[in-house]
GROMACS .gro file of C-alpha atoms in nm:
model
  160
    1MET     CA    1   3.521  -0.310   7.438
    2SER     CA    2   3.149  -0.295   7.441
    3PRO     CA    3   2.982   0.024   7.554
    4SER     CA    4   2.904  -0.129   7.896
    5LYS     CA    5   3.272  -0.179   7.977
    6ASP     CA    6   3.528   0.076   8.089
    7HIS     CA    7   3.871   0.061   7.926
    8ALA     CA    8   4.056   0.230   8.209
    9GLY     CA    9   3.929  -0.011   8.473
   10ALA     CA   10   3.733   0.258   8.658
   11ALA     CA   11   3.366   0.252   8.744
   12PRO     CA   12   3.174   0.354   8.433
   13ALA     CA   13   3.058   0.715   8.439
   14TYR     CA   14   2.844   0.909   8.193
   15ASP     CA   15   3.007   0.884   7.853
   16ILE     CA   16   2.890   1.135   7.594
   17TRP     CA   17   3.019   0.912   7.313
   18ARG     CA   18   2.816   0.610   7.422
   19ASP     CA   19   2.541   0.731   7.655
   20SER     CA   20   2.402   1.017   7.443
   21SER     CA   21   2.243   1.048   7.101
   22LEU     CA   22   2.593   1.115   6.966
   23ARG     CA   23   2.633   0.736   6.968
   24TYR     CA   24   2.409   0.716   6.661
   25ALA     CA   25   2.685   0.882   6.458
   26GLY     CA   26   2.858   0.543   6.469
   27TYR     CA   27   2.569   0.393   6.273
   28VAL     CA   28   2.561   0.649   5.992
   29ASN     CA   29   2.771   0.434   5.757
   30GLU     CA   30   2.527   0.145   5.801
   31PHE     CA   31   2.249   0.374   5.682
   32GLY     CA   32   2.477   0.481   5.397
   33GLU     CA   33   2.518   0.117   5.297
   34ALA     CA   34   2.143   0.050   5.323
   35PHE     CA   35   2.065   0.351   5.105
   36ARG     CA   36   2.353   0.285   4.862
   37PRO     CA   37   2.116   0.189   4.574
   38LEU     CA   38   1.924   0.516   4.615
   39ILE     CA   39   2.185   0.782   4.693
   40PRO     CA   40   2.500   0.915   4.525
   41LYS     CA   41   2.828   0.742   4.602
   42SER     CA   42   2.952   1.065   4.760
   43ALA     CA   43   2.676   1.037   5.023
   44VAL     CA   44   2.786   0.683   5.108
   45VAL     CA   45   3.145   0.805   5.142
   46ALA     CA   46   3.026   1.093   5.361
   47SER     CA   47   2.847   0.844   5.585
   48TYR     CA   48   3.180   0.668   5.642
   49VAL     CA   49   3.350   1.000   5.722
   50VAL     CA   50   3.091   1.063   5.996
   51ALA     CA   51   3.119   0.709   6.139
   52ILE     CA   52   3.499   0.707   6.133
   53GLY     CA   53   3.505   1.054   6.290
   54TYR     CA   54   3.280   0.927   6.568
   55ALA     CA   55   3.502   0.621   6.624
   56ALA     CA   56   3.816   0.836   6.628
   57GLY     CA   57   3.663   1.084   6.871
   58ASP     CA   58   3.554   0.808   7.108
   59SER     CA   59   3.895   0.639   7.088
   60LEU     CA   60   4.087   0.961   7.151
   61ASP     CA   61   3.858   1.046   7.441
   62LYS     CA   62   3.910   0.701   7.601
   63GLY     CA   63   4.285   0.721   7.552
   64LYS     CA   64   4.312   1.071   7.696
   65ALA     CA   65   4.096   0.986   7.998
   66ALA     CA   66   4.309   0.680   8.078
   67TYR     CA   67   4.630   0.877   8.018
   68ASP     CA   68   4.519   1.153   8.255
   69GLN     CA   69   4.441   0.900   8.529
   70HIS     CA   70   4.699   0.626   8.475
   71GLY     CA   71   4.976   0.749   8.245
   72PHE     CA   72   5.101   0.671   7.898
   73ARG     CA   73   5.077   0.290   7.891
   74LYS     CA   74   4.714   0.278   8.010
   75GLY     CA   75   4.628   0.570   7.784
   76ALA     CA   76   4.775   0.397   7.480
   77GLN     CA   77   4.604   0.072   7.574
   78ALA     CA   78   4.264   0.236   7.624
   79GLY     CA   79   4.290   0.435   7.301
   80PHE     CA   80   4.403   0.133   7.101
   81THR     CA   81   4.137  -0.094   7.248
   82ALA     CA   82   3.858   0.158   7.185
   83ALA     CA   83   3.981   0.219   6.829
   84LEU     CA   84   3.994  -0.153   6.755
   85TRP     CA   85   3.650  -0.213   6.905
   86GLN     CA   86   3.495   0.083   6.721
   87THR     CA   87   3.660  -0.012   6.392
   88LEU     CA   88   3.525  -0.366   6.410
   89ALA     CA   89   3.189  -0.322   6.585
   90SER     CA   90   3.081   0.018   6.457
   91VAL     CA   91   3.239   0.068   6.116
   92THR     CA   92   3.357  -0.237   5.923
   93ILE     CA   93   3.164  -0.550   6.023
   94PRO     CA   94   2.813  -0.399   6.039
   95ALA     CA   95   2.865  -0.211   5.712
   96PHE     CA   96   2.984  -0.532   5.545
   97PHE     CA   97   2.673  -0.722   5.656
   98VAL     CA   98   2.434  -0.444   5.555
   99ASN     CA   99   2.610  -0.409   5.218
  100ARG     CA  100   2.584  -0.783   5.152
  101GLN     CA  101   2.219  -0.792   5.267
  102VAL     CA  102   2.129  -0.512   5.025
  103ALA     CA  103   2.320  -0.678   4.739
  104PHE     CA  104   2.164  -1.019   4.812
  105THR     CA  105   1.811  -0.878   4.826
  106ARG     CA  106   1.866  -0.687   4.504
  107SER     CA  107   1.997  -1.001   4.336
  108MET     CA  108   1.710  -1.218   4.460
  109LEU     CA  109   1.448  -0.966   4.352
  110GLY     CA  110   1.608  -0.950   4.009
  111LYS     CA  111   1.597  -1.330   3.974
  112MET     CA  112   1.229  -1.370   4.052
  113SER     CA  113   1.038  -1.550   3.774
  114LYS     CA  114   0.810  -1.250   3.751
  115PRO     CA  115   1.034  -0.948   3.802
  116ALA     CA  116   0.959  -0.756   4.118
  117GLY     CA  117   0.753  -0.442   4.080
  118GLY     CA  118   0.924  -0.107   4.047
  119MET     CA  119   0.866   0.001   4.408
  120LEU     CA  120   0.977  -0.333   4.552
  121MET     CA  121   1.283  -0.352   4.329
  122ARG     CA  122   1.377   0.007   4.408
  123PHE     CA  123   1.317   0.017   4.784
  124GLY     CA  124   1.320  -0.351   4.891
  125PRO     CA  125   1.699  -0.382   4.914
  126THR     CA  126   1.722  -0.065   5.123
  127PHE     CA  127   1.447  -0.180   5.360
  128SER     CA  128   1.617  -0.519   5.402
  129GLY     CA  129   1.942  -0.344   5.494
  130LEU     CA  130   1.767  -0.110   5.737
  131ALA     CA  131   1.593  -0.406   5.902
  132LEU     CA  132   1.931  -0.558   5.983
  133ILE     CA  133   2.069  -0.253   6.167
  134PRO     CA  134   1.879  -0.286   6.499
  135VAL     CA  135   1.995  -0.644   6.558
  136MET     CA  136   2.362  -0.580   6.478
  137PRO     CA  137   2.478  -0.495   6.833
  138TYR     CA  138   2.320  -0.813   6.972
  139LEU     CA  139   2.480  -1.031   6.706
  140LEU     CA  140   2.818  -0.866   6.668
  141ASP     CA  141   2.917  -0.712   7.002
  142PRO     CA  142   2.982  -1.042   7.190
  143PRO     CA  143   3.223  -1.187   6.930
  144VAL     CA  144   3.390  -0.848   6.881
  145ASP     CA  145   3.432  -0.819   7.260
  146PHE     CA  146   3.597  -1.161   7.263
  147VAL     CA  147   3.835  -1.081   6.976
  148VAL     CA  148   3.929  -0.740   7.115
  149GLU     CA  149   3.996  -0.888   7.460
  150LYS     CA  150   4.223  -1.155   7.307
  151VAL     CA  151   4.412  -0.897   7.100
  152GLU     CA  152   4.445  -0.672   7.405
  153GLU     CA  153   4.580  -0.961   7.614
  154THR     CA  154   4.826  -1.053   7.339
  155ILE     CA  155   4.960  -0.701   7.300
  156PHE     CA  156   4.940  -0.565   7.655
  157GLY     CA  157   4.945  -0.884   7.864
  158LYS     CA  158   4.682  -1.075   8.057
  159ASP     CA  159   4.692  -0.839   8.354
  160ALA     CA  160   4.640  -0.532   8.136
   0.00000   0.00000   0.00000
């Protein structure tokens, strides 16, 4: 679910994973994708390790908190829901869009009748990918919320 929603059904409290600067760890792979043309592949892979670690930590934390308050079923549901949301909204979908934006920009710059200058060709794709990152939550969170809610209802029932 989106960061403004609580998976366990309780009133939202301070959440270190979503209310602190630790949340930015979930965006590291998007930066890795934006900088892909400029950095070694190992750095891009490392960016995914950080983002997936963040998503796993948040999911385990949500599952444990719900388990401690409501038992196994709610704990499993909260952990699963957070993992699904994080996988879609923080790791896979944004990285896909940034990757495609960078590739598209690189391709378009290469097809210009007068080839783009060295600086533009080198840094333009990265800047276009970086420009996409701030708008991602506004574009992607609502449809991801919808999908995750439907999956949660299907697996755990409408009254979950």
